[in-house]
Amino acid sequence: MQTWEEKQDELIRELFAGLKKHPEDSLLQVNSFILSYKTIEKLVLDDEFILDCIEIEKRLTELGQKPVSRGICPLVACAEWCRRRFSKQDNKLRRLAKTIKNWQQEVLRYREDANLSTIQESVKKADLKFQELITTENLRLQVEIEPEVDNDNGTGQASGALLLSMNLWLESQDLPLGRFAEKIRLEPCDSGKSVSEQESESLYTNLEKILPNLIRKARYSLPERVNLTIEYFIPFDYFKTKLDKIRFKRGRNLTPLGEEYPIFINSFERYFDQDFLEIRDEIELKKQGLWNDVNNSVTEPSVPGEFEGDDIYYMGTDPSDSDLERIEEALPIAVWSRDVNQPLIEGEHLNLSEWQDWPNKIRDLRKKKKGLEVTLLWDDLYPKPSQRCRPLNTNVVD
């Protein structure tokens, strides 16, 4: 009979072959395993979270090289973590869960001293710890909208289409916990309206078709009662899009996302356009002063206008193009009503002294004031999607 050292490469490839067919689900579960299991079994890995399928295979190899300890094989434990969660999902993932179960039996023939019952009990314990941790973490779905570049014709110009990616972040981490979309193409829609109106309406129409299902998938992959916030990274031309009005099914009713989750926008250009590097550094200094003052204060936080200079925030109604340019190029925080007939009133709708809780307060405001058109730009110290990943589908690489 072959030894584990002789057999492990073949068996790891078999497990990876199943996981890479469901890259978004697998990435989330392997990262969840890393996050929770190391707190139970003190599992030490070379890196933290992983970003793509290539790194999934590397991590499986690393786990396979670790010895069995107290009956626990780290590689089988990772597979068991995935199997437990996949068994509660749709038919395709349930089939993968059965494949993993058969794979475990094969591995245990070569992994001396490994005990499946011990592994299952340990994973169950780690899962409970994960659910406890994730309900206290600040979680953010970051939806990135970027203009597609016409590379086919070599022009380097925007094609008119947009590309959507979506990541799940934990506030305490520097890398995303999971990825639920990678460069989904959003076709432009011709509505016959002005260019700016047409662009915003086109994005809204495209997102309402696909975004609710992506958010639902992310939400159902997490324990109940989690605190989830949605942050859009959108190009400047789409700042007026009614992103909070996108509806999803809740039972038989359609509910705006902005009434269910804290929702705000950020500038795509700030983080991905090289021309904004210098501006981004200037904004970063303002952000550091703004949020560090709140975190270090033992009394009531200062009103933004009391900071040195008055270029920290904006509150207004239906901002002009020049207002929006100033917001994008200079301000960490901005809030405005898109409806000139329903202006935001300081002291009635929002208080400047409570700016640090605006995401939640605006969500509550959207619930109470039906029809209120509120956009919040909120650029805080939360990790931003600075790393551009390889595509999750690596079949072409094989």
CSV table of C-alpha atoms in Angstrom, one decimal:
chain,number,residue,atom,x,y,z
A,1,MET,CA,0.0,0.0,0.0
A,2,GLN,CA,1.2,3.5,-0.8
A,3,THR,CA,2.1,6.0,1.9
A,4,TRP,CA,0.4,9.3,2.4
A,5,GLU,CA,3.5,11.1,1.0
A,6,GLU,CA,3.2,9.1,-2.2
A,7,LYS,CA,-0.6,9.5,-2.5
A,8,GLN,CA,-1.3,13.1,-1.2
A,9,ASP,CA,-0.7,15.0,-4.5
A,10,GLU,CA,-3.2,12.8,-6.3
A,11,LEU,CA,-5.8,13.1,-3.6
A,12,ILE,CA,-5.4,16.8,-3.2
A,13,ARG,CA,-5.9,17.3,-6.9
A,14,GLU,CA,-9.1,15.2,-6.7
A,15,LEU,CA,-10.5,17.5,-3.9
A,16,PHE,CA,-9.4,20.6,-5.7
A,17,ALA,CA,-11.1,19.4,-8.9
A,18,GLY,CA,-14.5,19.5,-7.1
A,19,LEU,CA,-13.9,22.7,-5.3
A,20,LYS,CA,-12.8,24.8,-8.3
A,21,LYS,CA,-16.1,24.0,-10.1
A,22,HIS,CA,-17.8,26.2,-7.4
A,23,PRO,CA,-15.2,28.8,-6.8
A,24,GLU,CA,-17.2,31.5,-5.0
A,25,ASP,CA,-18.6,29.0,-2.5
A,26,SER,CA,-15.3,27.2,-2.0
A,27,LEU,CA,-13.3,30.4,-1.5
A,28,LEU,CA,-15.7,31.6,1.2
A,29,GLN,CA,-15.7,28.2,3.0
A,30,VAL,CA,-11.9,27.7,2.9
A,31,ASN,CA,-11.4,31.2,4.3
A,32,SER,CA,-14.1,30.6,6.9
A,33,PHE,CA,-12.2,27.5,7.9
A,34,ILE,CA,-9.0,29.4,8.2
A,35,LEU,CA,-10.7,32.1,10.3
A,36,SER,CA,-12.4,29.8,12.8
A,37,TYR,CA,-10.4,26.6,12.9
A,38,LYS,CA,-7.1,28.2,13.9
A,39,THR,CA,-8.8,29.5,17.1
A,40,ILE,CA,-9.8,26.0,18.0
A,41,GLU,CA,-6.9,23.8,17.0
A,42,LYS,CA,-4.2,26.6,17.0
A,43,LEU,CA,-3.6,25.9,13.3
A,44,VAL,CA,-0.8,28.0,12.0
A,45,LEU,CA,-0.7,28.8,8.3
A,46,ASP,CA,1.8,30.8,6.3
A,47,ASP,CA,-0.7,33.4,5.1
A,48,GLU,CA,-4.1,34.6,6.0
A,49,PHE,CA,-7.1,34.6,3.7
A,50,ILE,CA,-6.8,33.5,0.1
A,51,LEU,CA,-8.1,35.3,-3.0
A,52,ASP,CA,-8.5,32.8,-5.9
A,53,CYS,CA,-8.6,29.2,-7.0
A,54,ILE,CA,-4.9,29.0,-7.5
A,55,GLU,CA,-4.4,29.8,-3.8
A,56,ILE,CA,-7.1,27.3,-2.8
A,57,GLU,CA,-4.9,24.5,-4.3
A,58,LYS,CA,-1.8,25.9,-2.6
A,59,ARG,CA,-3.6,26.0,0.8
A,60,LEU,CA,-4.9,22.5,0.4
A,61,THR,CA,-1.3,21.3,-0.3
A,62,GLU,CA,-0.1,23.2,2.8
A,63,LEU,CA,-2.8,21.5,4.9
A,64,GLY,CA,-1.9,18.1,3.5
A,65,GLN,CA,1.7,18.6,4.6
A,66,LYS,CA,0.7,19.2,8.3
A,67,PRO,CA,0.9,16.1,10.5
A,68,VAL,CA,-2.1,14.4,12.2
A,69,SER,CA,-2.4,15.7,15.7
A,70,ARG,CA,-4.7,14.1,18.4
A,71,GLY,CA,-6.6,12.3,15.6
A,72,ILE,CA,-7.1,15.4,13.5
A,73,CYS,CA,-5.8,15.8,9.9
A,74,PRO,CA,-6.0,19.5,9.0
A,75,LEU,CA,-6.7,18.7,5.3
A,76,VAL,CA,-9.6,16.3,6.1
A,77,ALA,CA,-10.9,18.9,8.7
A,78,CYS,CA,-11.0,21.6,5.9
A,79,ALA,CA,-12.9,19.2,3.6
A,80,GLU,CA,-15.3,18.4,6.5
A,81,TRP,CA,-15.9,22.1,7.0
A,82,CYS,CA,-16.8,22.5,3.3
A,83,ARG,CA,-18.9,19.3,3.3
A,84,ARG,CA,-21.0,20.3,6.3
A,85,ARG,CA,-21.9,23.6,4.7
A,86,PHE,CA,-22.3,22.4,1.1
A,87,SER,CA,-24.7,19.7,2.3
A,88,LYS,CA,-27.2,22.5,3.3
A,89,GLN,CA,-27.1,24.3,-0.1
A,90,ASP,CA,-28.5,23.6,-3.6
A,91,ASN,CA,-28.4,20.3,-5.5
A,92,LYS,CA,-25.0,21.0,-7.1
A,93,LEU,CA,-23.3,21.7,-3.8
A,94,ARG,CA,-25.0,18.8,-2.1
A,95,ARG,CA,-23.6,16.5,-4.8
A,96,LEU,CA,-20.2,18.0,-4.1
A,97,ALA,CA,-20.7,17.3,-0.4
A,98,LYS,CA,-21.3,13.6,-1.2
A,99,THR,CA,-18.2,13.5,-3.3
A,100,ILE,CA,-16.2,15.0,-0.4
A,101,LYS,CA,-17.6,12.4,1.9
A,102,ASN,CA,-16.3,9.6,-0.3
A,103,TRP,CA,-13.0,11.4,-0.7
A,104,GLN,CA,-12.6,11.5,3.1
A,105,GLN,CA,-12.9,7.8,3.3
A,106,GLU,CA,-10.2,7.3,0.7
A,107,VAL,CA,-7.8,9.8,2.5
A,108,LEU,CA,-8.3,8.1,5.9
A,109,ARG,CA,-6.8,4.9,4.4
A,110,TYR,CA,-3.5,6.7,4.1
A,111,ARG,CA,-3.6,9.1,7.0
A,112,GLU,CA,-2.4,7.1,10.0
A,113,ASP,CA,-4.0,8.0,13.4
A,114,ALA,CA,-6.6,10.3,11.8
A,115,ASN,CA,-10.1,9.7,13.2
A,116,LEU,CA,-13.1,11.0,11.3
A,117,SER,CA,-15.4,11.2,14.4
A,118,THR,CA,-12.8,13.3,16.2
A,119,ILE,CA,-12.4,15.5,13.1
A,120,GLN,CA,-16.2,16.0,12.8
A,121,GLU,CA,-16.5,16.9,16.5
A,122,SER,CA,-13.7,19.4,16.2
A,123,VAL,CA,-15.2,21.0,13.0
A,124,LYS,CA,-18.6,21.2,14.7
A,125,LYS,CA,-17.0,23.0,17.6
A,126,ALA,CA,-15.1,25.4,15.2
A,127,ASP,CA,-18.3,26.1,13.3
A,128,LEU,CA,-20.1,27.2,16.5
A,129,LYS,CA,-17.1,29.4,17.3
A,130,PHE,CA,-17.3,30.9,13.8
A,131,GLN,CA,-21.0,31.7,14.1
A,132,GLU,CA,-20.3,33.4,17.4
A,133,LEU,CA,-17.5,35.4,15.9
A,134,ILE,CA,-19.3,36.4,12.7
A,135,THR,CA,-22.3,37.8,14.5
A,136,THR,CA,-20.1,40.3,16.4
A,137,GLU,CA,-18.0,41.3,13.4
A,138,ASN,CA,-18.7,44.2,11.1
A,139,LEU,CA,-19.3,42.7,7.7
A,140,ARG,CA,-19.4,44.6,4.4
A,141,LEU,CA,-20.4,43.6,1.0
A,142,GLN,CA,-18.3,45.7,-1.4
A,143,VAL,CA,-19.9,45.9,-4.9
A,144,GLU,CA,-17.3,47.2,-7.4
A,145,ILE,CA,-18.6,48.7,-10.6
A,146,GLU,CA,-15.9,49.5,-13.2
A,147,PRO,CA,-16.1,50.7,-16.8
A,148,GLU,CA,-15.2,48.0,-19.3
A,149,VAL,CA,-12.2,48.8,-21.5
A,150,ASP,CA,-12.4,47.9,-25.3
A,151,ASN,CA,-9.3,45.8,-25.5
A,152,ASP,CA,-10.6,43.7,-28.4
A,153,ASN,CA,-10.1,46.7,-30.8
A,154,GLY,CA,-7.1,48.0,-29.1
A,155,THR,CA,-8.6,51.4,-28.5
A,156,GLY,CA,-8.1,51.4,-24.7
A,157,GLN,CA,-11.4,53.4,-24.5
A,158,ALA,CA,-14.5,52.6,-22.4
A,159,SER,CA,-16.8,50.2,-24.3
A,160,GLY,CA,-20.0,51.6,-22.7
A,161,ALA,CA,-20.5,48.4,-20.7
A,162,LEU,CA,-19.7,48.0,-17.0
A,163,LEU,CA,-18.2,45.1,-15.0
A,164,LEU,CA,-19.4,44.0,-11.6
A,165,SER,CA,-17.4,42.3,-8.8
A,166,MET,CA,-18.6,41.6,-5.3
A,167,ASN,CA,-16.5,40.8,-2.2
A,168,LEU,CA,-17.4,40.1,1.5
A,169,TRP,CA,-15.1,41.8,4.0
A,170,LEU,CA,-14.6,41.6,7.7
A,171,GLU,CA,-13.5,44.8,9.5
A,172,SER,CA,-10.8,43.0,11.3
A,173,GLN,CA,-9.1,41.5,8.2
A,174,ASP,CA,-7.0,43.0,5.4
A,175,LEU,CA,-8.3,40.6,2.7
A,176,PRO,CA,-11.9,39.7,1.7
A,177,LEU,CA,-13.4,36.6,3.3
A,178,GLY,CA,-15.3,35.7,0.2
A,179,ARG,CA,-16.0,36.7,-3.4
A,180,PHE,CA,-19.5,36.3,-4.9
A,181,ALA,CA,-19.0,37.8,-8.4
A,182,GLU,CA,-16.0,38.5,-10.7
A,183,LYS,CA,-16.4,40.9,-13.6
A,184,ILE,CA,-20.0,40.2,-14.5
A,185,ARG,CA,-20.7,42.2,-17.7
A,186,LEU,CA,-23.5,44.8,-17.5
A,187,GLU,CA,-24.7,45.8,-21.0
A,188,PRO,CA,-25.6,49.4,-21.6
A,189,CYS,CA,-29.4,50.1,-22.0
A,190,ASP,CA,-30.7,52.7,-24.4
A,191,SER,CA,-33.6,54.6,-22.8
A,192,GLY,CA,-33.6,57.7,-25.1
A,193,LYS,CA,-32.9,60.0,-22.1
A,194,SER,CA,-30.0,62.4,-21.6
A,195,VAL,CA,-26.6,60.8,-21.2
A,196,SER,CA,-26.3,61.2,-17.4
A,197,GLU,CA,-29.9,60.0,-16.8
A,198,GLN,CA,-29.4,57.1,-19.3
A,199,GLU,CA,-26.2,55.9,-17.6
A,200,SER,CA,-27.8,56.0,-14.1
A,201,GLU,CA,-31.0,54.3,-15.3
A,202,SER,CA,-29.0,51.7,-17.2
A,203,LEU,CA,-27.0,50.8,-14.2
A,204,TYR,CA,-30.1,50.6,-12.0
A,205,THR,CA,-31.9,48.4,-14.5
A,206,ASN,CA,-28.9,46.0,-14.8
A,207,LEU,CA,-28.3,45.8,-11.1
A,208,GLU,CA,-31.9,45.1,-10.2
A,209,LYS,CA,-31.8,42.0,-12.4
A,210,ILE,CA,-28.7,40.4,-10.8
A,211,LEU,CA,-27.7,42.1,-7.6
A,212,PRO,CA,-30.5,40.9,-5.3
A,213,ASN,CA,-29.7,37.2,-6.0
A,214,LEU,CA,-26.0,37.8,-5.4
A,215,ILE,CA,-26.7,39.5,-2.1
A,216,ARG,CA,-29.1,36.8,-1.1
A,217,LYS,CA,-26.5,34.2,-1.9
A,218,ALA,CA,-23.9,36.0,0.3
A,219,ARG,CA,-26.5,36.5,3.1
A,220,TYR,CA,-27.6,32.9,3.1
A,221,SER,CA,-23.9,31.7,3.3
A,222,LEU,CA,-23.6,33.4,6.7
A,223,PRO,CA,-25.2,32.7,10.1
A,224,GLU,CA,-28.4,34.5,11.0
A,225,ARG,CA,-28.5,37.8,12.7
A,226,VAL,CA,-25.3,39.1,11.1
A,227,ASN,CA,-24.6,42.8,10.7
A,228,LEU,CA,-24.3,43.4,7.0
A,229,THR,CA,-23.5,46.7,5.2
A,230,ILE,CA,-23.4,47.3,1.4
A,231,GLU,CA,-20.8,49.6,-0.1
A,232,TYR,CA,-20.8,50.4,-3.8
A,233,PHE,CA,-17.6,51.5,-5.6
A,234,ILE,CA,-19.0,53.3,-8.6
A,235,PRO,CA,-17.6,55.7,-11.2
A,236,PHE,CA,-18.3,59.4,-10.9
A,237,ASP,CA,-20.9,59.4,-13.7
A,238,TYR,CA,-23.1,57.1,-11.6
A,239,PHE,CA,-23.2,59.0,-8.3
A,240,LYS,CA,-26.9,59.9,-8.8
A,241,THR,CA,-28.0,56.3,-9.4
A,242,LYS,CA,-30.8,55.2,-7.0
A,243,LEU,CA,-28.7,52.3,-5.7
A,244,ASP,CA,-30.6,52.1,-2.4
A,245,LYS,CA,-33.9,51.7,-4.3
A,246,ILE,CA,-32.9,48.4,-5.9
A,247,ARG,CA,-35.6,45.9,-4.7
A,248,PHE,CA,-35.3,42.3,-3.6
A,249,LYS,CA,-38.0,39.7,-2.8
A,250,ARG,CA,-38.9,39.3,0.9
A,251,GLY,CA,-41.6,36.7,0.9
A,252,ARG,CA,-44.1,37.9,-1.6
A,253,ASN,CA,-43.1,41.6,-1.3
A,254,LEU,CA,-40.4,43.6,-3.0
A,255,THR,CA,-38.3,45.6,-0.5
A,256,PRO,CA,-35.7,48.3,-1.3
A,257,LEU,CA,-32.2,47.2,-0.3
A,258,GLY,CA,-31.8,50.6,1.4
A,259,GLU,CA,-34.5,49.8,4.0
A,260,GLU,CA,-32.9,46.4,4.9
A,261,TYR,CA,-29.2,47.3,4.9
A,262,PRO,CA,-27.0,50.3,5.6
A,263,ILE,CA,-26.0,51.3,2.0
A,264,PHE,CA,-23.6,53.9,0.8
A,265,ILE,CA,-21.3,54.7,-2.1
A,266,ASN,CA,-17.6,55.3,-2.6
A,267,SER,CA,-15.6,56.6,-5.6
A,268,PHE,CA,-14.3,53.9,-7.9
A,269,GLU,CA,-11.7,56.4,-9.3
A,270,ARG,CA,-10.2,57.1,-5.8
A,271,TYR,CA,-9.1,53.5,-5.5
A,272,PHE,CA,-8.5,52.3,-9.1
A,273,ASP,CA,-7.6,55.4,-11.2
A,274,GLN,CA,-3.9,56.3,-11.2
A,275,ASP,CA,-4.7,59.9,-11.8
A,276,PHE,CA,-6.3,60.0,-8.4
A,277,LEU,CA,-3.2,58.8,-6.4
A,278,GLU,CA,-2.3,62.3,-5.1
A,279,ILE,CA,-5.9,63.2,-4.3
A,280,ARG,CA,-6.4,59.9,-2.5
A,281,ASP,CA,-3.4,60.6,-0.3
A,282,GLU,CA,-4.9,64.0,0.7
A,283,ILE,CA,-8.3,62.4,1.4
A,284,GLU,CA,-6.5,59.7,3.5
A,285,LEU,CA,-5.1,62.3,5.8
A,286,LYS,CA,-8.6,63.7,6.4
A,287,LYS,CA,-10.0,60.3,7.0
A,288,GLN,CA,-7.3,59.5,9.5
A,289,GLY,CA,-7.9,62.6,11.5
A,290,LEU,CA,-11.7,62.2,11.3
A,291,TRP,CA,-12.0,58.6,12.4
A,292,ASN,CA,-9.0,58.6,14.8
A,293,ASP,CA,-10.5,61.6,16.6
A,294,VAL,CA,-13.7,59.6,17.1
A,295,ASN,CA,-12.0,56.4,18.2
A,296,ASN,CA,-9.7,58.2,20.7
A,297,SER,CA,-12.3,60.6,22.1
A,298,VAL,CA,-13.6,59.9,25.6
A,299,THR,CA,-16.3,62.5,25.2
A,300,GLU,CA,-18.8,63.3,22.5
A,301,PRO,CA,-17.2,63.3,19.1
A,302,SER,CA,-16.6,66.6,17.3
A,303,VAL,CA,-18.8,67.9,14.6
A,304,PRO,CA,-17.0,67.6,11.3
A,305,GLY,CA,-17.1,71.3,10.7
A,306,GLU,CA,-15.0,71.8,13.8
A,307,PHE,CA,-12.0,70.2,12.3
A,308,GLU,CA,-9.3,72.3,10.7
A,309,GLY,CA,-10.8,73.5,7.4
A,310,ASP,CA,-14.4,72.9,6.4
A,311,ASP,CA,-13.7,70.4,3.6
A,312,ILE,CA,-14.6,67.3,5.6
A,313,TYR,CA,-18.2,66.7,4.8
A,314,TYR,CA,-21.1,67.9,2.5
A,315,MET,CA,-24.8,67.9,3.3
A,316,GLY,CA,-27.2,69.2,0.6
A,317,THR,CA,-29.9,68.5,-1.9
A,318,ASP,CA,-29.5,67.4,-5.5
A,319,PRO,CA,-25.8,68.5,-5.8
A,320,SER,CA,-24.6,70.2,-9.0
A,321,ASP,CA,-21.9,68.6,-11.1
A,322,SER,CA,-19.3,70.9,-9.5
A,323,ASP,CA,-20.5,69.9,-6.0
A,324,LEU,CA,-20.1,66.2,-7.0
A,325,GLU,CA,-16.6,66.9,-8.4
A,326,ARG,CA,-15.7,68.5,-5.1
A,327,ILE,CA,-17.1,65.6,-3.1
A,328,GLU,CA,-15.2,63.0,-5.2
A,329,GLU,CA,-11.9,64.9,-5.1
A,330,ALA,CA,-11.8,66.2,-1.6
A,331,LEU,CA,-14.4,64.8,0.9
A,332,PRO,CA,-14.5,61.7,3.1
A,333,ILE,CA,-18.2,62.1,3.8
A,334,ALA,CA,-21.2,63.5,1.9
A,335,VAL,CA,-24.9,63.1,2.2
A,336,TRP,CA,-27.6,64.5,0.0
A,337,SER,CA,-31.2,64.2,-1.1
A,338,ARG,CA,-31.7,63.4,-4.8
A,339,ASP,CA,-35.1,65.0,-4.7
A,340,VAL,CA,-35.2,68.9,-4.6
A,341,ASN,CA,-38.8,68.6,-3.2
A,342,GLN,CA,-37.7,66.5,-0.2
A,343,PRO,CA,-34.5,68.2,1.1
A,344,LEU,CA,-32.6,66.8,4.0
A,345,ILE,CA,-33.0,69.0,7.0
A,346,GLU,CA,-30.2,69.1,9.6
A,347,GLY,CA,-31.7,68.5,13.1
A,348,GLU,CA,-34.8,66.8,11.7
A,349,HIS,CA,-33.5,64.1,9.4
A,350,LEU,CA,-29.9,63.9,10.5
A,351,ASN,CA,-27.7,65.5,13.2
A,352,LEU,CA,-24.1,66.5,12.3
A,353,SER,CA,-23.0,65.6,15.8
A,354,GLU,CA,-24.1,62.0,15.0
A,355,TRP,CA,-22.2,61.7,11.7
A,356,GLN,CA,-20.3,58.6,12.7
A,357,ASP,CA,-23.6,56.6,12.8
A,358,TRP,CA,-25.0,58.0,9.5
A,359,PRO,CA,-25.1,54.7,7.7
A,360,ASN,CA,-27.5,53.1,10.2
A,361,LYS,CA,-29.4,56.3,10.8
A,362,ILE,CA,-30.0,56.8,7.1
A,363,ARG,CA,-31.2,53.2,6.8
A,364,ASP,CA,-33.7,53.9,9.5
A,365,LEU,CA,-34.7,57.1,7.9
A,366,ARG,CA,-35.4,55.3,4.6
A,367,LYS,CA,-37.7,53.0,6.5
A,368,LYS,CA,-39.7,55.8,8.2
A,369,LYS,CA,-39.8,58.3,5.3
A,370,LYS,CA,-41.0,56.3,2.4
A,371,GLY,CA,-39.9,57.8,-0.9
A,372,LEU,CA,-37.0,59.8,0.6
A,373,GLU,CA,-34.2,59.9,-1.9
A,374,VAL,CA,-30.9,59.8,0.1
A,375,THR,CA,-27.4,59.1,-1.1
A,376,LEU,CA,-24.5,58.7,1.3
A,377,LEU,CA,-20.8,58.8,0.3
A,378,TRP,CA,-18.9,57.2,3.1
A,379,ASP,CA,-15.1,56.8,2.8
A,380,ASP,CA,-13.9,55.4,6.1
A,381,LEU,CA,-10.9,53.5,7.4
A,382,TYR,CA,-12.4,50.1,6.5
A,383,PRO,CA,-10.3,47.9,4.2
A,384,LYS,CA,-10.7,48.8,0.6
A,385,PRO,CA,-10.5,46.5,-2.4
A,386,SER,CA,-7.0,47.4,-3.4
A,387,GLN,CA,-6.0,44.0,-4.6
A,388,ARG,CA,-7.2,43.0,-8.1
A,389,CYS,CA,-7.5,39.2,-8.2
A,390,ARG,CA,-7.1,36.6,-10.9
A,391,PRO,CA,-10.4,35.4,-12.3
A,392,LEU,CA,-12.0,32.8,-10.0
A,393,ASN,CA,-12.6,30.4,-13.0
A,394,THR,CA,-9.2,28.9,-13.6
A,395,ASN,CA,-10.2,26.2,-16.1
A,396,VAL,CA,-8.4,28.0,-18.9
A,397,VAL,CA,-5.2,28.0,-16.8
A,398,ASP,CA,-5.2,24.2,-16.4
